[in-house]
Coordinates of C-alpha atoms in Angstrom, one line a residue:
X741 CA -19.2 95.8 53.8
X742 CA -18.9 95.0 57.7
X743 CA -19.9 91.1 57.5
X744 CA -16.4 89.6 58.0
X745 CA -17.4 87.0 55.2
X746 CA -17.5 89.9 52.5
X747 CA -14.7 90.0 50.0
X748 CA -14.2 93.5 51.2
X749 CA -14.3 95.2 54.6
X750 CA -14.9 98.8 55.3
X751 CA -14.7 100.8 59.1
X752 CA -14.1 104.4 60.1
X753 CA -11.7 105.6 62.4
X754 CA -10.4 108.9 63.0
X755 CA -11.5 110.5 59.8
X756 CA -9.6 107.8 58.0
X757 CA -11.8 105.2 56.2
X758 CA -10.1 101.8 56.0
X759 CA -11.0 99.2 53.2
X760 CA -9.5 95.7 53.2
X761 CA -9.3 92.9 50.4
X762 CA -10.7 90.1 52.6
X763 CA -10.2 86.9 50.1
X764 CA -7.4 85.4 52.3
X765 CA -7.7 82.0 51.5
X766 CA -7.2 82.8 47.5
X767 CA -4.5 85.7 48.5
X768 CA -7.0 88.2 47.8
X769 CA -7.5 87.4 44.2
X770 CA -10.2 89.8 42.6
X771 CA -13.2 88.3 41.5
X772 CA -16.6 90.2 40.5
X773 CA -17.7 90.5 44.0
X774 CA -14.4 91.4 45.4
X775 CA -14.0 94.5 42.7
X776 CA -17.7 95.7 43.2
X777 CA -18.0 95.3 46.8
X778 CA -14.9 97.7 46.0
X779 CA -16.5 99.9 44.3
X780 CA -19.1 100.4 46.5
X781 CA -16.5 100.8 49.9
X782 CA -14.8 103.4 47.8
X783 CA -18.2 105.3 47.3
X784 CA -19.0 105.1 50.4
X785 CA -15.7 106.7 51.5
X786 CA -16.9 109.5 48.9
X787 CA -19.9 110.5 50.6
X788 CA -19.2 110.1 53.9
X789 CA -18.7 113.6 54.9
X790 CA -16.3 112.5 58.0
X791 CA -14.1 110.6 56.1
X792 CA -11.0 112.8 54.9
X793 CA -9.0 109.9 53.7
X794 CA -8.9 106.3 52.3
X795 CA -6.0 103.2 53.1
X796 CA -6.9 100.1 50.6
X797 CA -5.2 97.3 52.5
X798 CA -5.5 93.3 52.3
X799 CA -6.5 90.9 54.6
X800 CA -3.8 88.3 55.4
X801 CA -0.2 88.2 54.4
X802 CA -0.6 89.0 50.3
X803 CA -2.1 92.3 49.7
X804 CA -3.6 90.8 46.4
X805 CA -2.4 88.0 44.2
X806 CA -4.5 89.9 41.3
X807 CA -7.2 88.8 39.1
X808 CA -8.9 85.5 40.3
X809 CA -8.3 83.1 37.0
X810 CA -9.5 79.7 38.8
X811 CA -11.1 79.7 42.4
X812 CA -14.6 78.3 43.0
X813 CA -15.9 82.2 43.5
X814 CA -14.2 83.8 40.4
X815 CA -17.7 84.2 38.9
X816 CA -17.2 85.2 35.3
X817 CA -20.2 84.9 33.5
X818 CA -22.3 87.1 36.4
X819 CA -23.6 90.3 35.0
X820 CA -23.3 93.5 37.2
X821 CA -24.9 96.7 36.3
X822 CA -22.5 98.5 34.0
X823 CA -20.6 101.9 36.5
X824 CA -17.5 102.6 34.7
X825 CA -17.4 101.8 31.0
X826 CA -21.0 102.4 28.8
X827 CA -20.3 98.9 26.8
X828 CA -23.0 96.5 26.1
X829 CA -23.5 93.5 28.9
X830 CA -20.6 91.5 28.2
X831 CA -22.0 88.3 29.2
X832 CA -24.2 88.7 25.6
X833 CA -21.6 89.5 24.0
X834 CA -19.2 86.7 22.1
X835 CA -15.5 86.3 20.6
X836 CA -13.4 89.4 21.1
X837 CA -16.4 91.8 22.0
X838 CA -16.9 89.6 25.0
X839 CA -13.4 90.0 27.0
X840 CA -13.0 93.3 25.3
X841 CA -16.3 94.7 27.0
X842 CA -15.5 92.7 30.3
X843 CA -12.5 93.5 30.9
X844 CA -12.5 97.6 30.0
X845 CA -15.4 97.3 32.7
X846 CA -14.1 95.6 35.5
X847 CA -9.6 96.3 35.2
X848 CA -9.2 99.2 33.4
X849 CA -12.4 101.6 34.0
X850 CA -13.0 100.7 37.6
X851 CA -9.1 101.7 38.1
X852 CA -9.3 105.1 37.0
X853 CA -12.8 105.5 38.5
X854 CA -11.1 105.0 41.9
X855 CA -8.2 107.1 41.0
X856 CA -10.3 109.9 39.9
X857 CA -11.5 110.1 43.2
X858 CA -11.7 113.4 45.2
X859 CA -10.2 112.2 48.8
X860 CA -6.7 111.0 49.0
X861 CA -6.1 107.5 49.1
X862 CA -3.5 105.4 50.4
X863 CA -2.4 101.5 49.5
X864 CA -0.9 100.0 52.3
X865 CA 0.9 96.6 50.8
X866 CA 0.9 94.7 53.6
X867 CA 2.5 92.0 51.3
X868 CA 2.8 90.7 47.7
X869 CA 0.9 92.9 44.9
X870 CA 1.2 91.0 41.7
X871 CA 0.1 91.7 38.2
X872 CA -3.9 92.8 39.3
X873 CA -2.5 93.5 42.6
X874 CA -0.4 96.3 41.2
X875 CA -3.3 97.8 39.4
X876 CA -5.1 98.6 42.8
X877 CA -1.7 99.8 44.5
X878 CA -1.4 102.3 41.5
X879 CA -5.1 103.4 41.5
X880 CA -4.3 105.4 45.0
X881 CA -2.6 108.4 45.7
X882 CA 0.3 107.0 47.6
X883 CA 1.7 103.5 48.3
X884 CA 3.3 102.4 51.5
X885 CA 4.8 98.9 52.1
X886 CA 5.9 95.9 54.5
X887 CA 9.8 95.7 53.7
X888 CA 8.8 92.0 53.3
X889 CA 6.4 93.3 50.3
X890 CA 7.0 92.6 46.6
X891 CA 5.8 93.8 43.3
X892 CA 5.4 91.7 40.4
X893 CA 3.3 91.6 36.8
X894 CA 5.0 88.4 35.6
X895 CA 2.0 87.5 32.7
X896 CA 3.9 87.8 30.0
X897 CA 4.8 83.9 30.5
X898 CA 0.4 83.9 30.2
X899 CA 1.3 85.7 26.4
X900 CA 0.0 89.1 27.5
X901 CA 2.7 91.9 27.5
X902 CA 1.5 93.8 30.8
X903 CA -1.7 94.2 33.3
X904 CA -4.8 96.1 31.8
X905 CA -3.5 99.7 33.6
X906 CA -0.2 99.8 32.2
X907 CA 1.2 102.1 34.2
X908 CA 4.3 100.7 34.8
X909 CA 6.7 103.3 32.8
X910 CA 5.1 106.0 35.0
X911 CA 5.5 104.0 38.5
X912 CA 9.0 102.1 37.6
X913 CA 10.7 104.0 34.6
X914 CA 11.2 102.6 31.6
X915 CA 13.7 100.3 32.0
X916 CA 13.1 99.1 34.9
X917 CA 9.4 98.7 33.6
X918 CA 11.2 97.0 30.9
X919 CA 13.4 94.9 33.2
X920 CA 10.5 93.5 35.4
X921 CA 8.1 92.9 32.4
X922 CA 10.5 90.8 30.1
X923 CA 12.2 88.7 33.2
X924 CA 8.9 88.2 35.1
X925 CA 11.3 88.7 38.5
X926 CA 9.8 90.7 41.2
X927 CA 10.4 94.4 42.3
X928 CA 11.5 94.7 46.0
X929 CA 9.6 97.1 48.4
X930 CA 13.3 98.4 48.7
X931 CA 13.8 99.2 45.3
X932 CA 10.0 100.4 44.7
X933 CA 10.8 103.1 47.0
X934 CA 14.0 104.1 45.5
X935 CA 12.4 104.8 42.2
X936 CA 9.9 106.6 44.0
X937 CA 6.7 104.2 43.7
X938 CA 5.9 104.2 47.4
X939 CA 6.2 106.9 50.2
X940 CA 7.2 104.5 53.0
X941 CA 8.6 101.3 53.7
X942 CA 8.3 99.7 57.3
X943 CA 8.7 96.4 59.3
X944 CA 5.9 94.5 58.8
X945 CA 4.7 95.3 62.6
X946 CA 5.3 98.7 61.9
X947 CA 3.3 99.3 58.7
X948 CA 0.0 100.0 60.1
X949 CA 0.9 102.6 62.5
X950 CA 3.3 104.4 60.3
X951 CA 0.7 104.5 57.5
X952 CA -2.1 105.7 59.7
X953 CA 0.2 108.7 61.0
X954 CA 0.9 109.6 56.7
X955 CA -3.4 109.3 56.6
X956 CA -3.9 111.4 59.8
X957 CA -1.5 114.2 58.8
X958 CA -3.2 114.2 55.6
X959 CA -6.6 113.9 57.2
X960 CA -5.9 117.7 59.0
X961 CA -5.9 119.6 55.7
X962 CA -8.9 120.9 53.9
X963 CA -11.0 118.8 51.8
X964 CA -11.6 120.7 48.8
X965 CA -7.7 121.4 48.7
X966 CA -6.6 118.0 48.8
X967 CA -9.4 116.9 46.3
X968 CA -7.9 120.1 44.2
X969 CA -4.4 118.8 44.8
X970 CA -5.0 115.2 43.7
X971 CA -6.8 116.7 40.6
X972 CA -4.1 118.7 39.4
X973 CA -1.4 116.2 40.0
X974 CA -3.5 113.5 38.0
X975 CA -4.3 115.8 35.1
X976 CA -0.7 116.8 34.8
X977 CA 0.3 113.0 34.2
X978 CA -2.8 112.9 31.7
X979 CA -1.5 115.7 29.9
X980 CA 2.4 113.5 29.7
X981 CA 0.7 111.3 28.4
X982 CA -0.5 108.8 31.1
X983 CA -4.3 108.0 30.0
X984 CA -3.6 108.0 26.2
X985 CA -0.5 105.7 27.0
X986 CA -2.5 103.2 28.9
X987 CA -5.1 103.0 26.1
X988 CA -2.9 102.5 23.6
X989 CA -1.1 99.1 25.9
X990 CA -5.2 98.0 26.5
X991 CA -5.6 97.5 23.2
X992 CA -2.5 95.4 22.6
X993 CA -3.5 93.5 25.6
X994 CA -6.7 92.8 23.7
X995 CA -5.0 91.7 20.7
X996 CA -2.8 89.3 22.9
X997 CA -6.1 87.7 24.4
X998 CA -7.0 87.2 21.0
X999 CA -4.0 85.6 19.4
X1000 CA -4.0 83.4 22.4
X1001 CA -7.5 82.5 22.0
X1002 CA -6.5 81.7 18.3
X1003 CA -3.6 79.4 18.7
X1004 CA -4.6 77.8 22.0
X1005 CA -8.6 78.4 22.6
X1006 CA -7.9 80.1 25.9
X1007 CA -7.0 83.9 26.6
X1008 CA -4.1 83.4 29.1
X1009 CA -1.7 80.6 28.0
X1010 CA -2.8 77.5 30.5
X1011 CA 1.0 76.7 30.8
X1012 CA 2.2 79.8 31.1
X1013 CA -0.1 80.4 34.5
X1014 CA 1.4 77.5 36.1
X1015 CA 4.9 78.7 35.6
X1016 CA 3.7 82.2 37.0
X1017 CA 2.8 80.5 40.1
X1018 CA 6.1 78.2 40.1
X1019 CA 8.3 81.4 39.9
X1020 CA 6.5 83.1 42.6
X1021 CA 6.8 80.3 44.6
X1022 CA 10.4 79.8 44.1
X1023 CA 10.9 83.3 44.9
X1024 CA 9.0 83.4 47.5
X1025 CA 11.1 80.2 49.1
X1026 CA 14.0 82.3 48.4
X1027 CA 13.4 84.9 50.4
X1028 CA 12.1 83.2 53.1

C-alpha cells in the first residue's frame, strides 16, 4: 500500500492514518483491486495501536467517480476471498445470483464493515464524489469537503434507483434525496454543509490543513471512549431504520438490474451511462 502504483496509498503521521484512493487517471473509479486494498488499509489502521483516527481522500482532483464500469482495470471476474458477506463465490454463480452475491460483498457489506470499524474516520472529499464515491464518504464518521467538490448519484439515468448503500434520506433528508435522484443534478458542498452532511467546507488549498486539525483534535481523546461513542451513534441510527432501510432498497436495486438485463441484456442501460457522463461534464464545464 506504500507503492505509488498501488490503487490505495497508506501512511501514518501524528496518530493519523491517511488512506488515499490512487487511480487518478480513472478519477479514482473503484475496481476490485482498489476495494480490497482499501479494506486492507482500514484493517491496518484498526490493528495499529499508534493510530487514533483515519482520514480517507482521493489522489488528483476527484474523490471518486464511483464504481468502475469500463476501465481496463475493472477486473469484474477476479475472485477475492469473501470478507464481508458470506455468500458463495459469485464467479461460479449465474443470473441474478451472480450480481447479487458480487454487489452485496464488494459494495454493500464492505461499506458496512468500514462504517463499523472501531476508530473514527473522516472522509476528506477533495473533489467530486459521484455514485459509489458517495458510499465511501458515507461509510466514514465525518465528512469534510473542498468548496469545489460536489455530490451526485445520477444512476437513475442508468435504470437503477440509487447506489447500493442507499443512505440518501439519512444524509440529505428525504426532499433533497428525491431531488438529487429524480433530477440527477449534483449537490454542492455548500448545500451539503447546510443540511448537516459535512463537518466543514474549505477552500482547496486549506482543506488538508483544516481536516488534519479536526483529526488531531479527535486523536487527543481516549481510544476506547471514541470507539464507544461512534458505536453508540451508529446503533441509534440503526434503531431509526438505517440498516433495514438500506437492505430494503438494496433489493430494489437488484430488481432494477434484473429488469435492465431482461429488456436490454445489460444490468445497467448502456445509453444511460453515456448520458450520465455527458451531464456531469456539462456541470463541471458550467461550474468552471
